[in-house]
Structures are given as C-alpha cells and as structure tokens.
Coordinates of C-alpha atoms and ligand atoms in Angstrom, one line a residue:
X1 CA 15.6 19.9 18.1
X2 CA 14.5 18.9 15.2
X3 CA 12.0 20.4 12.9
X4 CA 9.9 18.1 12.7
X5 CA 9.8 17.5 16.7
X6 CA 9.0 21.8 17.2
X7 CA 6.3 21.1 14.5
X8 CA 4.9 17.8 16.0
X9 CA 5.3 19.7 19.9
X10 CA 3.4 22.6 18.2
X11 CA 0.3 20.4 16.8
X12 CA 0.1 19.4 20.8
X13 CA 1.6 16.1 19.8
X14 CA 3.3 15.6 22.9
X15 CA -0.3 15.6 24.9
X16 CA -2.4 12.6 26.1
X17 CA -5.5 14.4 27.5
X18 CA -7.3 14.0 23.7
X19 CA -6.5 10.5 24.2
X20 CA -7.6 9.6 27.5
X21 CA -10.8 8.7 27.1
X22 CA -12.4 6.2 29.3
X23 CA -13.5 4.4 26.6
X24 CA -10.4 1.8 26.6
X25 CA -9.9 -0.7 29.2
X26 CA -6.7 0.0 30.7
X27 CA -6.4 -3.0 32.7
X28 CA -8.6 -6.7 33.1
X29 CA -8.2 -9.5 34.8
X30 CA -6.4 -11.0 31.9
X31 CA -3.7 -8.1 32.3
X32 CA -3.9 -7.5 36.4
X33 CA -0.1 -8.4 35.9
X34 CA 0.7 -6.4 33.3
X35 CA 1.7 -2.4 32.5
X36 CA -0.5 0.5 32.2
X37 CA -1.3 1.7 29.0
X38 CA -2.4 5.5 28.6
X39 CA -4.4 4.1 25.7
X40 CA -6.3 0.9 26.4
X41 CA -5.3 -3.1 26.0
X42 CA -8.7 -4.9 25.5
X43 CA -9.3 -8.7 25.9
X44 CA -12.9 -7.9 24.5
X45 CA -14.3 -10.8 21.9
X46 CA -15.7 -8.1 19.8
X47 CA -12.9 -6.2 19.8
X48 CA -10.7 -9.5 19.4
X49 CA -12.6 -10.5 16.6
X50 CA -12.3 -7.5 14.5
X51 CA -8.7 -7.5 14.3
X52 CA -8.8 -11.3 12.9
X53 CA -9.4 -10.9 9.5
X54 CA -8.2 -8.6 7.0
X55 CA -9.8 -7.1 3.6
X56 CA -8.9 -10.2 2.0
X57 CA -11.0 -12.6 4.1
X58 CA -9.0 -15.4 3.7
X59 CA -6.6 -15.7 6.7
X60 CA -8.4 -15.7 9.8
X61 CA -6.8 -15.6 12.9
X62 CA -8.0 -14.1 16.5
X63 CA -5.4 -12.0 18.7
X64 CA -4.6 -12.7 22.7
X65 CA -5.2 -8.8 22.7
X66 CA -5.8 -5.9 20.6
X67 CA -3.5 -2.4 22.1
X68 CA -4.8 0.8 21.0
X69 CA -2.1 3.0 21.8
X70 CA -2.5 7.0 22.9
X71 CA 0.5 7.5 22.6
X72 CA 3.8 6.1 21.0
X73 CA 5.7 5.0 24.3
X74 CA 2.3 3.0 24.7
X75 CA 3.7 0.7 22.0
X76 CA 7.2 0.7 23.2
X77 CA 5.9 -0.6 26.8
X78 CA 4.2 -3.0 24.9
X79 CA 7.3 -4.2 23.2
X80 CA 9.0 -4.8 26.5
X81 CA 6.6 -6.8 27.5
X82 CA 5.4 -8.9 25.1
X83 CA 9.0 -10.1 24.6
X84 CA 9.2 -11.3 28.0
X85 CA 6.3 -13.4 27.5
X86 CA 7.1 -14.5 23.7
X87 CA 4.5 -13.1 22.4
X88 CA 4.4 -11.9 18.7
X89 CA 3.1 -8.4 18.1
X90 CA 1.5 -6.7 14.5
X91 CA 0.7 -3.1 13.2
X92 CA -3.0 -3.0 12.3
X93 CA -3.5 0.2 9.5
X94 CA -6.9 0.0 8.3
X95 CA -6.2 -3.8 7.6
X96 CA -6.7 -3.7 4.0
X97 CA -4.1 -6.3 3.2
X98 CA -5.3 -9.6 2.0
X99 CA -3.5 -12.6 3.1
X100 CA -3.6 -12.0 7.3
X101 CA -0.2 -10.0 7.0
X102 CA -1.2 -7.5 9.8
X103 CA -2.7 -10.8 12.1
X104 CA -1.5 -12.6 14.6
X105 CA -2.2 -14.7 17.8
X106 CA -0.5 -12.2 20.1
X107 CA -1.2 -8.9 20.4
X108 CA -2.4 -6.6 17.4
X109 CA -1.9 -2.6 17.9
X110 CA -4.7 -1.0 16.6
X111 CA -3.0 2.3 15.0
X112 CA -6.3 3.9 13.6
X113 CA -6.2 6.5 16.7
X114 CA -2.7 7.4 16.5
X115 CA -4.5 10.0 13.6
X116 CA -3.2 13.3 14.4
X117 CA -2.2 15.8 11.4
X118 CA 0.7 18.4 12.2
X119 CA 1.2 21.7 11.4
X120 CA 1.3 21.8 7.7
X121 CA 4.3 23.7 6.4
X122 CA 5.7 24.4 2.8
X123 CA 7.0 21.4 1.9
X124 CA 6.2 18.8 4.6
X125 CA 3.8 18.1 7.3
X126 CA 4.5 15.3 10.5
X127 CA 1.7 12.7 10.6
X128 CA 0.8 10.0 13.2
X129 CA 1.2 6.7 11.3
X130 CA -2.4 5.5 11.7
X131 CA -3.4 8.3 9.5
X132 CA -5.6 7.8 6.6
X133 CA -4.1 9.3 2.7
X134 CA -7.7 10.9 2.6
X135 CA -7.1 12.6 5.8
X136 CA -3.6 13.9 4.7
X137 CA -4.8 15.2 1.7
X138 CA -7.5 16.8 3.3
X139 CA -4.9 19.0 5.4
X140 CA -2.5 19.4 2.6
X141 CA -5.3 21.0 0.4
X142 CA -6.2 23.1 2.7
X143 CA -2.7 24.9 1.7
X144 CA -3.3 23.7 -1.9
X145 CA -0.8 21.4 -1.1
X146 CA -0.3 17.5 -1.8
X147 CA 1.4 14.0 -1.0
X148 CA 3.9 13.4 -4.4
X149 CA 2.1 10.4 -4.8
X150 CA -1.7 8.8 -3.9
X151 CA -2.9 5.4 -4.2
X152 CA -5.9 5.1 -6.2
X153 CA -7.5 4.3 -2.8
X154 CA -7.3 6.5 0.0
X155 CA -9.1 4.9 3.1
X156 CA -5.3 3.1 3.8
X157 CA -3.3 4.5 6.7
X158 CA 0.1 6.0 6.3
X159 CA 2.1 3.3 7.8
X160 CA 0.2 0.7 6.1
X161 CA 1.4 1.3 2.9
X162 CA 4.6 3.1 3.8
X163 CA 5.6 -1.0 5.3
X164 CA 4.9 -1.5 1.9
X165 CA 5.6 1.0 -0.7
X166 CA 2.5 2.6 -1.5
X167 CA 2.4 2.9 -5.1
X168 CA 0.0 5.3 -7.0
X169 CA -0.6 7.0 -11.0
X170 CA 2.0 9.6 -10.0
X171 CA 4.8 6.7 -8.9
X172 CA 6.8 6.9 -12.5
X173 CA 7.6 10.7 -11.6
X174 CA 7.9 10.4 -8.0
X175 CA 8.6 6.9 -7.0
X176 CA 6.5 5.3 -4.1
X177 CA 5.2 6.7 -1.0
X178 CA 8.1 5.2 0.7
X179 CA 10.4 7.2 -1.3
X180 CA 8.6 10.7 -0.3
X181 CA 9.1 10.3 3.2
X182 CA 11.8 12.7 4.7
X183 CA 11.7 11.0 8.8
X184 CA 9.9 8.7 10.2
X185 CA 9.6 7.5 14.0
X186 CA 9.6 4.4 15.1
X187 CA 9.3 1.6 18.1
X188 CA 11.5 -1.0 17.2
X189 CA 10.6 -4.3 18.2
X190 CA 12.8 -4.5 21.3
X191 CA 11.1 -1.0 22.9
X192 CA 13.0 2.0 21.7
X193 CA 11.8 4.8 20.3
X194 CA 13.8 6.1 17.5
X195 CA 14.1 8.8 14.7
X196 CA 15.5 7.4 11.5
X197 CA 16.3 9.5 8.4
X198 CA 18.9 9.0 5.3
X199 CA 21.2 11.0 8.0
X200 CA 20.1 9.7 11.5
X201 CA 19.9 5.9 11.7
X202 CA 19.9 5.4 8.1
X203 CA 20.1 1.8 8.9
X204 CA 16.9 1.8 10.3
X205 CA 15.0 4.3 7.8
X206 CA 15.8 1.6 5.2
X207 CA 14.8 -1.2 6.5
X208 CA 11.6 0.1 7.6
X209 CA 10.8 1.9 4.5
X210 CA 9.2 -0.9 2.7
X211 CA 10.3 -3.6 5.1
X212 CA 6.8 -5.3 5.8
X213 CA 6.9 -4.0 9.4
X214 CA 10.1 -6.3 10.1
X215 CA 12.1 -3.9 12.3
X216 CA 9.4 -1.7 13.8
X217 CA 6.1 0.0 14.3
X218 CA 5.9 3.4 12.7
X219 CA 4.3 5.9 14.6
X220 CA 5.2 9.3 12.8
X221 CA 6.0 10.2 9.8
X222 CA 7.6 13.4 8.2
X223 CA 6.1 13.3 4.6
X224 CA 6.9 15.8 1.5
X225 CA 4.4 17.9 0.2
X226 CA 4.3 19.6 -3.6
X227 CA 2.1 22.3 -4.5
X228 CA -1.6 20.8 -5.7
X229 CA -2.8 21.2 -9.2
X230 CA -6.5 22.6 -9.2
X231 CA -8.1 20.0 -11.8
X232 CA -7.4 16.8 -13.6
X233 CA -8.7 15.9 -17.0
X234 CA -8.5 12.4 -17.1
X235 CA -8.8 10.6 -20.3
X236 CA -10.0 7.1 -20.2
X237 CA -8.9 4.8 -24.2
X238 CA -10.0 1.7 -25.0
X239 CA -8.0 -0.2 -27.6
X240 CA -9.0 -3.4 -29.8
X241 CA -6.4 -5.7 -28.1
X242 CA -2.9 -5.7 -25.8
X243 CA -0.2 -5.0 -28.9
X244 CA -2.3 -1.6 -29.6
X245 CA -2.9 -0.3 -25.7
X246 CA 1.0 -1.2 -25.0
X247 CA 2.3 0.5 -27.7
X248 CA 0.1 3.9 -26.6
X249 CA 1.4 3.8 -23.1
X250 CA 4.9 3.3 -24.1
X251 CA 4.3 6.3 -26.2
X252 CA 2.9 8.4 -23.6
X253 CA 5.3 7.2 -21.3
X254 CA 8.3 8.2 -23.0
X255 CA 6.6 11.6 -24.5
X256 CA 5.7 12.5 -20.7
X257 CA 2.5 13.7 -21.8
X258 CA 0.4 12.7 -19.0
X259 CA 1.1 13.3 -15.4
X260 CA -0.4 10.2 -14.6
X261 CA -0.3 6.9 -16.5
X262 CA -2.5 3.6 -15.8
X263 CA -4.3 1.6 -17.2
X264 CA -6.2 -2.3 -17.2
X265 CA -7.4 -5.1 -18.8
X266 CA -11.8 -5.6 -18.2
X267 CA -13.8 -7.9 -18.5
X268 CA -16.1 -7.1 -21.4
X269 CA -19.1 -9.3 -19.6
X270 CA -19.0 -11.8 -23.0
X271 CA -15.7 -14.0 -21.5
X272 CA -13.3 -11.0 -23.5
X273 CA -11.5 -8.5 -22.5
X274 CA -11.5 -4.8 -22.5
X275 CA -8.3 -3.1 -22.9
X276 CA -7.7 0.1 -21.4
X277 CA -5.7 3.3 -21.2
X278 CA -6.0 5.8 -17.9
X279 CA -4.2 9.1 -18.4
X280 CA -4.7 12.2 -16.5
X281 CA -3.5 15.9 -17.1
X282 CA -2.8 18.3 -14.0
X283 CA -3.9 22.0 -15.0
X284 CA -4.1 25.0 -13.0
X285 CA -7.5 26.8 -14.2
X286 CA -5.6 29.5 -16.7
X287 CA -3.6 26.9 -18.5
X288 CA -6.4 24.3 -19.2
X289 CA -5.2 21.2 -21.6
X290 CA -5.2 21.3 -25.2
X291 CA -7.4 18.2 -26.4
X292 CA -5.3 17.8 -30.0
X293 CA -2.3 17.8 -28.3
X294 CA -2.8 15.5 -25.6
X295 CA -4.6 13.0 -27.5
X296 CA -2.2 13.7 -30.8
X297 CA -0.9 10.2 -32.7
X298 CA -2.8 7.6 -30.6
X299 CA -4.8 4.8 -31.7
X300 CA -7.6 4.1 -29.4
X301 CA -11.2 3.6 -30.6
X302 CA -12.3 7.4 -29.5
X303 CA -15.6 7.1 -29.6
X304 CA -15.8 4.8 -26.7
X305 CA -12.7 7.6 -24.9
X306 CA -14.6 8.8 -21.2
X307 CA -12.9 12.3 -20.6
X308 CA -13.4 13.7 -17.2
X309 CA -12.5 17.1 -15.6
X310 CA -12.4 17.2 -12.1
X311 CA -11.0 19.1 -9.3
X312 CA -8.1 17.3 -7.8
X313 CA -9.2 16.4 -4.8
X314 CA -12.7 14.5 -6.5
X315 CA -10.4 13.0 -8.6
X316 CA -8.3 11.5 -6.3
X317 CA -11.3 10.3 -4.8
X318 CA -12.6 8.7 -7.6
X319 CA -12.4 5.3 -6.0
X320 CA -14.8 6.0 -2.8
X321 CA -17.4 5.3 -5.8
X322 CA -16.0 1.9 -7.1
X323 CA -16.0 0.7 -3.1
X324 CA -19.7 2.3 -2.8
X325 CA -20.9 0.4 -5.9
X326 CA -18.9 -2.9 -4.4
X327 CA -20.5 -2.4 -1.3
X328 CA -24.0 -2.2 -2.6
X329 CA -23.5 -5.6 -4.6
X330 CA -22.1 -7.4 -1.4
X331 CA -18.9 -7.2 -3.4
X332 CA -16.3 -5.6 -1.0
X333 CA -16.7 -7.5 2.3
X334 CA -16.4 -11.0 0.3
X335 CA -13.0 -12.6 0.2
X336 CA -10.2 -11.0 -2.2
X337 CA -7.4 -13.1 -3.6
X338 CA -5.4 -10.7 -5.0
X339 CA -2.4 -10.9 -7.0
X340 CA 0.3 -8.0 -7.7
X341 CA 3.1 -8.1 -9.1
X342 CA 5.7 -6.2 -11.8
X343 CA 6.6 -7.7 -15.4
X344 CA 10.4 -6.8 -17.1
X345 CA 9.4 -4.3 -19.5
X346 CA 11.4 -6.2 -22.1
X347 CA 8.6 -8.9 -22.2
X348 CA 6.0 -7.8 -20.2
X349 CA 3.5 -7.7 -23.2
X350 CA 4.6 -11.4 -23.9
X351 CA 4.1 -12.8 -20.5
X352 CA 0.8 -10.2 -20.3
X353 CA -0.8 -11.7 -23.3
X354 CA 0.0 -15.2 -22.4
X355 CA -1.5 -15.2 -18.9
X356 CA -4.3 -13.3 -20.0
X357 CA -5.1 -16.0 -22.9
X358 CA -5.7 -18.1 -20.0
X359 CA -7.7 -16.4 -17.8
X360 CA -11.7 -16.3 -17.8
X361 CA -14.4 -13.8 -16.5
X362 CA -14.9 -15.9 -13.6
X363 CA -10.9 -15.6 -12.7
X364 CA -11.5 -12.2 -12.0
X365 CA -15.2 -11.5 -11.6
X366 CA -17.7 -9.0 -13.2
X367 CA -16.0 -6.1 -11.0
X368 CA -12.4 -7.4 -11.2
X369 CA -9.4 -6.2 -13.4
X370 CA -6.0 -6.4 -14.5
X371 CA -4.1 -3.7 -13.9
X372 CA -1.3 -3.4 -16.7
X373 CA 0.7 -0.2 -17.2
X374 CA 4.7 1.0 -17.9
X375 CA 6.2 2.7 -15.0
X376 CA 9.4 4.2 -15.0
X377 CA 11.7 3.1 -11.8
X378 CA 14.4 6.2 -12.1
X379 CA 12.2 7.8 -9.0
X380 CA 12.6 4.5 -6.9
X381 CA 15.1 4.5 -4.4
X382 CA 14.1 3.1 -1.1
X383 CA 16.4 -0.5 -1.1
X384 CA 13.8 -2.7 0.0
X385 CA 11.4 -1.6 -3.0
X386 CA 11.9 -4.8 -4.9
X387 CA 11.6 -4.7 -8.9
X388 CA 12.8 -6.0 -11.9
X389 CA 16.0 -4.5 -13.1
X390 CA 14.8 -2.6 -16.1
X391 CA 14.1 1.5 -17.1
X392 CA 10.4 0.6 -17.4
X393 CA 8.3 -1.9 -15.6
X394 CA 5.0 -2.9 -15.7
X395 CA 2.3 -3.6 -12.7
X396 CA 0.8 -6.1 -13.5
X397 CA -2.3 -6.9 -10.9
X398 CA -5.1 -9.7 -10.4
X399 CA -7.8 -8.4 -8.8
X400 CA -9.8 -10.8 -8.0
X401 CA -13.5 -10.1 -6.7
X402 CA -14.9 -13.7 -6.8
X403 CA -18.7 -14.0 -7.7
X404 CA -18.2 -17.3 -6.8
X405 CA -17.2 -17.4 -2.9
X406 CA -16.8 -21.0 -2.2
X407 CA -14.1 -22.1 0.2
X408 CA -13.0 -24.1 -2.2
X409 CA -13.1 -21.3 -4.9
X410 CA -10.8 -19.4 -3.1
X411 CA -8.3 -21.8 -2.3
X412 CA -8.0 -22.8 -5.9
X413 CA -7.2 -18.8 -6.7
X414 CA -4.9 -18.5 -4.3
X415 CA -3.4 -21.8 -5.7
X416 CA -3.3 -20.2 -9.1
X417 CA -1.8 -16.8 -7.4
X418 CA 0.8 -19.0 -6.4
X419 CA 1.5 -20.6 -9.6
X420 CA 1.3 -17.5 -11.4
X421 CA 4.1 -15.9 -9.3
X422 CA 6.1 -18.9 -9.9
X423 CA 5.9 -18.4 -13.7
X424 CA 6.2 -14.5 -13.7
X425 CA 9.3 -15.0 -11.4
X426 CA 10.8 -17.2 -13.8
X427 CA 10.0 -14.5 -16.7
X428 CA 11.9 -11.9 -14.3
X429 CA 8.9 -10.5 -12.6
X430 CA 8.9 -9.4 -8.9
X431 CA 6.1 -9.4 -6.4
X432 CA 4.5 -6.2 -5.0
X433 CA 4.0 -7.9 -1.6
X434 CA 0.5 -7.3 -0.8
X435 CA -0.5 -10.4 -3.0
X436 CA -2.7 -13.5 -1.5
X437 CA -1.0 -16.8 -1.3
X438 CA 1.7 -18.3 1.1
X439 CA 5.4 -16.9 0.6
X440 CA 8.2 -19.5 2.8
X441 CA 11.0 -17.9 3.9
X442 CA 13.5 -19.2 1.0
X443 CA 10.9 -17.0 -1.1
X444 CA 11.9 -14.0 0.9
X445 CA 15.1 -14.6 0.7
X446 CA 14.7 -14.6 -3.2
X447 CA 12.5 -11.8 -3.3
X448 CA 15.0 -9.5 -1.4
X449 CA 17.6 -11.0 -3.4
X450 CA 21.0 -8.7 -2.8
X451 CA 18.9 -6.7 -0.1
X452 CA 18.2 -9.6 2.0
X453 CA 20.9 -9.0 4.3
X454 CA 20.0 -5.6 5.1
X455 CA 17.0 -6.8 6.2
X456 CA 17.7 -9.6 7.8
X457 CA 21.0 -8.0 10.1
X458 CA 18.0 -4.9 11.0
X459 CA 15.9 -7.3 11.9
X460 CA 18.8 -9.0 14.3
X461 CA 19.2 -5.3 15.4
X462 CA 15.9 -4.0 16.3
X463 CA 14.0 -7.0 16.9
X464 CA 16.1 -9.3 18.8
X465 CA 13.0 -11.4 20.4
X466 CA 11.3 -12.0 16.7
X467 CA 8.4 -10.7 18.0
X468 CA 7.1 -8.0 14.8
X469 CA 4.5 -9.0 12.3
X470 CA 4.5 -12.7 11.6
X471 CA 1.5 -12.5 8.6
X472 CA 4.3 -12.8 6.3
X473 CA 6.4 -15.9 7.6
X474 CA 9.5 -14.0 6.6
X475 CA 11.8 -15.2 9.3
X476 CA 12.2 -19.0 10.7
X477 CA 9.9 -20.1 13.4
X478 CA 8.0 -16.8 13.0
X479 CA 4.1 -17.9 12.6
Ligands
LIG1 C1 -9.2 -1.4 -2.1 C2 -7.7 -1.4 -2.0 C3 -7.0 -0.5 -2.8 C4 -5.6 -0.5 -2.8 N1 -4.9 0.3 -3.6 C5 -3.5 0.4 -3.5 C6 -2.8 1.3 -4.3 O1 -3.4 2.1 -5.1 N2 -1.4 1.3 -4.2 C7 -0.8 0.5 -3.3 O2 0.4 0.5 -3.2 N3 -1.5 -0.4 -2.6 C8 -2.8 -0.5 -2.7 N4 -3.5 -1.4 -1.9 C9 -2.7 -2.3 -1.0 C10 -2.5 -1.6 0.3 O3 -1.5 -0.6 0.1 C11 -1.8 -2.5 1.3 O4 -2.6 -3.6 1.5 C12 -1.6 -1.7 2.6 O5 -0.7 -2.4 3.4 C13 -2.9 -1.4 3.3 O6 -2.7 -0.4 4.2 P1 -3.5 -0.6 5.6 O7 -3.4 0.7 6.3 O8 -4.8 -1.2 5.5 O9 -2.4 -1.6 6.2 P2 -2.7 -3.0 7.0 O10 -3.3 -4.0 6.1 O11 -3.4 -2.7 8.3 O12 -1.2 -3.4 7.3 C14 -0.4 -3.7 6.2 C15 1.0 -4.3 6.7 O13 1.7 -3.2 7.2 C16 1.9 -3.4 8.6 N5 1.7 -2.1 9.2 C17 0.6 -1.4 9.3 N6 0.8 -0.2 10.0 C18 2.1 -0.2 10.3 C19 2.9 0.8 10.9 N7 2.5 1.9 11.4 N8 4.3 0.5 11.1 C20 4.8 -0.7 10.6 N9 4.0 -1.6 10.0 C21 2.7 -1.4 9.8 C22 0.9 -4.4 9.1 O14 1.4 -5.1 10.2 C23 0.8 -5.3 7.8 O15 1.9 -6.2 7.8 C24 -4.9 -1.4 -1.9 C25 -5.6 -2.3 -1.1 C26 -7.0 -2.3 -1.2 C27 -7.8 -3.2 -0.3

C-alpha cells in the first residue's frame, strides 16, 4: 500500500458516515431508474440553477442534475451511467472560471464536499479534490508548513486549478500547482478509479495535470509541502511608464532577489495608467530583510513604494480584501470577461505597450488591471502547461470588471478578448486557458500544439463515450 493510501485510510478517508447526511436526495422521481448515490443526485431548480453560471456570468446554462458525491466511487457510478444515456458530465470546484467551462446540460458534480484534509506529514499531505487553497494552507500551517505555490486567491478548490495549472507569485521558482503534485486520484470518464503518478499510469497523471478535466474527475490529490516562512515584506513600486517597470523586474528576476515577483498595469482614474511592481521577501523573524539591499539600484518613484510586513498566512490572504471591497461595490457578482494569457519574453514589452496604447479605463474598469510580470519557465514541467518557448515569459492578464454591464458591453469584450488572442498568438503568445471568449476545436489543436496528441489519444483512453467537461468545446461534437 501506498503511502498516501495508509495516510488517506488514517484521516478516516475510507468512511461515509460524515457524509451521510440526509440532507441530499438520494433518489426522485426523475432518477426512480437510476443508481444509488451515498451522496445525493438532486433534480432541485435551486439547486439546478446554481450550478449554471460561473464567476464569469457570461455562459449560462442549467444542468439535467447536479451529483454531490460522498464519496469517490459516487462519481465513478455516475460515469457508468451517464454514458449509457449520453449524457455529458463536468467537475464543478468553486466555479470561478469565467466562460461556463465547468457547465453543462447533463449532470454537474458538485465537488465542494469532497473537502477532507489528511494527515499532514513532512513533505506532503492527501487532499480531497474539492478542497479549497485556504483550507490547505490552513492545515499546512498548522505544521508551519506550505503548498510551493498559492494563487493570489485562495477561495479556488484544488482540482479546479490543478485541471488548469494553478499559477501563483511563487510559480518562477516552483512552477505551477500542477507541477507540485506528487499523485493524484482519479475517475476517468468511463468509471474507473485510478492512481496516476510520474511512475504509475504516467499516461494518465499527464493528461490530467492541466488537461481541462479531459480525461477525468480528480478526487484526491497528494500535494508537496515546503517549510513556511513566518512573514513577508512585500514591496509594492510604481514606475513612470512600461520601459522603466520592465526593466526593474527583469532585474529582480534575474538577481533572484525577491521570492516573489508580480506586478500590473492600473488604471490611474484620469484614462492613464499606473505601472506597477509587486515583490515580496520571505523572512523567518531572526533574519528580517535589509531595506538597502533589497531595494538597491531600482528606479521606481519611492515615495509613492507601499511596504507591508505581514505574517505569511495574512499575506497570502491579501486578496479576501480586494473581493470584500468588490463585493461591497456590487463589483464581484457582475459579469467578468477576463483575458489571460503569456507574451514571449523577447517582445513582450513591445506587444504590452502596443495593446495597452489601445486600451481605455472603461476596458478594464475602476477595479480592473493588467497583470504584466517575467516569469521564469525552468520550474514548469507538466506537458500540458502550454507557453511560449522562451527562459522568461510574461503573464499578461485583462481583468476586466465592467462598470458598464450591458449585454451588449460584454459581448463586445469578449469580442475584443478574442481578437486580442488572435494578435498575441500571432506575436508568439499562448493562452492561460481560464480566458472568456469561444475557443473551436482547431484552436485547441493549435494551442496544444506538439502535445495535442497526448491529449487527444488519453482522452480516446479514458473517456471513450465523450462524456467529460464540454465548457471548453475541445473535442468534435462535444457541446
Ligand atoms: C478571483 C479569481 C482569482 C483567480 N486567481 C488565480 C490565480 O492567482 N492563479 C490562477 O492560476 N488562476 C486564478 N484564477 C483562475 C482559476 O484558477 C480558475 O478559474 C480555476 O479553474 C478556478 O477553480 P475552481 O475551483 O473555481 O474551478 P471551477 O471553475 O469549478 O472549474 C474549473 C475547470 O476545472 C474543472 N474541474 C473542477 N474540479 C475538477 C476536478 N476535481 N477534476 C477535474 N476537473 C475539475 C471544471 O470542470 C472546469 O472545467 C482566478 C479566478 C478568479 C475568479
């Protein structure tokens, strides 16, 4: 046995009592046909219509059924038997992507309950897939221990962004999220329950890792855990334009000064821009950073510089503020045509500047941003991860929050999301594929590029009936 399966057996994974609650409806009349679920299959409109829509409110589209599994053989029987009625079948996270990716008409599993946090050992701990990054983290730090890598917001569930990537300020040392996972479990789309690794199924680990939910539901994951630093300073720079803020974090990127290395482009409210530099030191309390160092040779305008100190965990939680400001200006439950993507080094500042030159307030809203950083991609290694073929890459993110919330508003920002990935593909760009606007399947195809085959043939192999996650119309005849 495994480690990871004694660990998961000794967190009372294997148990369904916690999770047999009467408050799922096992069967209806819709279902008298159908299996038993030890979790609950609900035909309720409520609970139909909360699994239509995503974050992005854009894509609206109301499942047959919504599954929320107690267990992961739960999902398998579901498998079985939606593919002998043809029906499709998507992995709902916490349903924070924007363009209906984790929709469908057929039956949506619900993985917020499949939550639970294993033992937490040295340098790993087993998760259930519906688990949020906050919740991990919460158990790691408990043994002063940490996920390699955080997005900047942690209310997304572990599979969610695992399908994905899951990138965060941390990614140019460590790679994605995807890429600090050491064994995964999974319910392939034609009902088997599987462990994949990079030594058992390999096949499967990488074309789930990053694989838009293709292949499989993830149900547990076996992530890595590093030893937690105690506090952050985090140094916030603002520069007079893009030529002076690139050439600071290409310094800092290749001096390795900061542990973490972001940045944007603001709104300055007076139709300009703001250009910004996000850098953040990880200190234990006896070896606190040295201010002249750290912020030795760079040309920012300090007397606007924020500097923060804050213990890691606040600091990683930095963003539960920005969503509680959105929140109480209507901002966050309004549509969201986001657009992300990663520029060649070699020209991102070029195709940066140019895009931005023609992009307004109202493009991105008072509260929007463009992300815009270097990354390095040594770390990267999980083949579905697409991005550009260079040392150093930059994200380069529209984050749209529309003050203006017209229908048609929104369908002319998704057009320009579109055209905007048409021109930073031609410049050599990549998409990070959590971006609002239609993709065919020839766009897959092109987006996978030489690793389209390995997804495609895994997807022959584990989901024989086309049945798994048709938000992103990746396969013929899938929507
Ligand atoms: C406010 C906000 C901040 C964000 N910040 C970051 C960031 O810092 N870094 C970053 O990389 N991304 C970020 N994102 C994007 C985010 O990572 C993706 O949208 C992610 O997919 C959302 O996770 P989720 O749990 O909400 O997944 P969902 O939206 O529920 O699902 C996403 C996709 O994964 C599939 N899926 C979900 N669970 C599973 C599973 N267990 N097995 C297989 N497939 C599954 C779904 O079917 C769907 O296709 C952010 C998004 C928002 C809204």
């Amino acid at each position: 046995m495994s480690t990871d399966r004694r660990t998961l057996l000794r967190a009372g994974f294997g148990l369904t009592a916690a999770f047999a609650s009467g408050s799922h409806v096992t069967a209806s009349a819709h279902a008298s046909d159908g299996p038993q679920f030890k979790g609950g299959l609900s035909y309720d409109e409520a609970v139909r219509a909360a699994a239509a829509d995503d974050f992005g409110r854009i894509i609206h589209k109301e499942p047959r059924a919504v599954l929320k599994p107690a267990e992961s053989d739960d999902i398998a029987t579901l498998m079985r038997w939606a593919a002998e009625r043809g029906w499709k079948v998507a992995a709902r996270g916490q349903g924070h992507s924007t363009y209906g990716r984790s929709l469908t008409d057929g039956i949506v599993v619900d993985m917020r309950e499949l939550n639970r946090i294993g033992e937490i050992e040295t340098d790993r701990v087993v998760v259930e897939a519906g688990a949020t990054w906050q919740s991990v983290l919460d158990a790691a730090l408990a043994r002063g221990l940490t996920a390699p890598v955080l997005t900047n917001y942690l209310g997304l569930s572990v599979g969610g962004t695992i399908a994905i990537g899951g990138i965060g300020g941390a990614s140019s040392r460590h790679g994605m999220q995807a890429d600090n996972v050491l064994e995964l479990s999974v319910v392939t789309g034609d009902g088997r329950e599987l462990t994949c690794s990079a030594t058992e199924n390999p096949d499967l680990f990488d074309a789930v890792r990053a694989g838009l939910g293709q292949c499989g539901i993830i149900t547990r994951v076996s992530l890595r855990l590093v030893r937690a630093p105690e506090r952050v300073r985090r140094y916030q720079l603002f520069y007079r334009d893009l030529a002076s803020l690139t050439a600071d974090q290409r310094r800092m990127l290749a001096t390795g000064r900061f542990d973490q290395l972001q940045g944007a482009i603001l709104p300055d409210g007076s139709g300009g821009w703001r250009y910004q530099l996000d850098g953040a030191i990880f200190y234990n309390r006896d070896a606190a950073p040295d201010e002249s160092t750290a912020l030795a040779d760079l040309a920012d305008d300090r007397g606007k510089a924020v500097i923060t100190d804050l213990a890691y965990r606040d600091d990683a939680l930095v963003f539960a503020k920005f969503e509680s400001l959105l929140r109480s200006k209507g901002q966050w439950s309004i549509p969201q045509p986001w657009l992300f993507t990663f520029l060649r080094g070699s020209n991102a500042e070029q195709v940066a500047r140019e895009i931005i030159g023609e992009l307004g307030d109202a493009d991105v809203g008072p509260f929007g941003r463009i992300t815009y950083y270097p990354m390095l991609t040594d770390a990267f290694r999980a083949p579905l991860l697409r991005l550009p073929d260079e040392n150093v890459v930059f994200p380069f993110n529209v984050v749209r929050i529309p003050s203006d919330t017209d229908a048609t508003q929104i369908a002319r920002m998704v057009a320009a999301n579109r055209a905007l990935y048409d021109r930073i593909r031609k410049a050599g760009g990549v998409l990070y594929p959590v971006s609002a606007f239609p993709m065919s399947s020839d766009d897959w195809r092109e987006h996978f590029g030489p690793k389209w085959s390995l997804l495609r043939d895994a997807r022959q192999r584990y989901d024989p009936h086309n049945l798994l996650t048709p938000g992103y119309n990746l396969f013929p005849g899938q929507a």
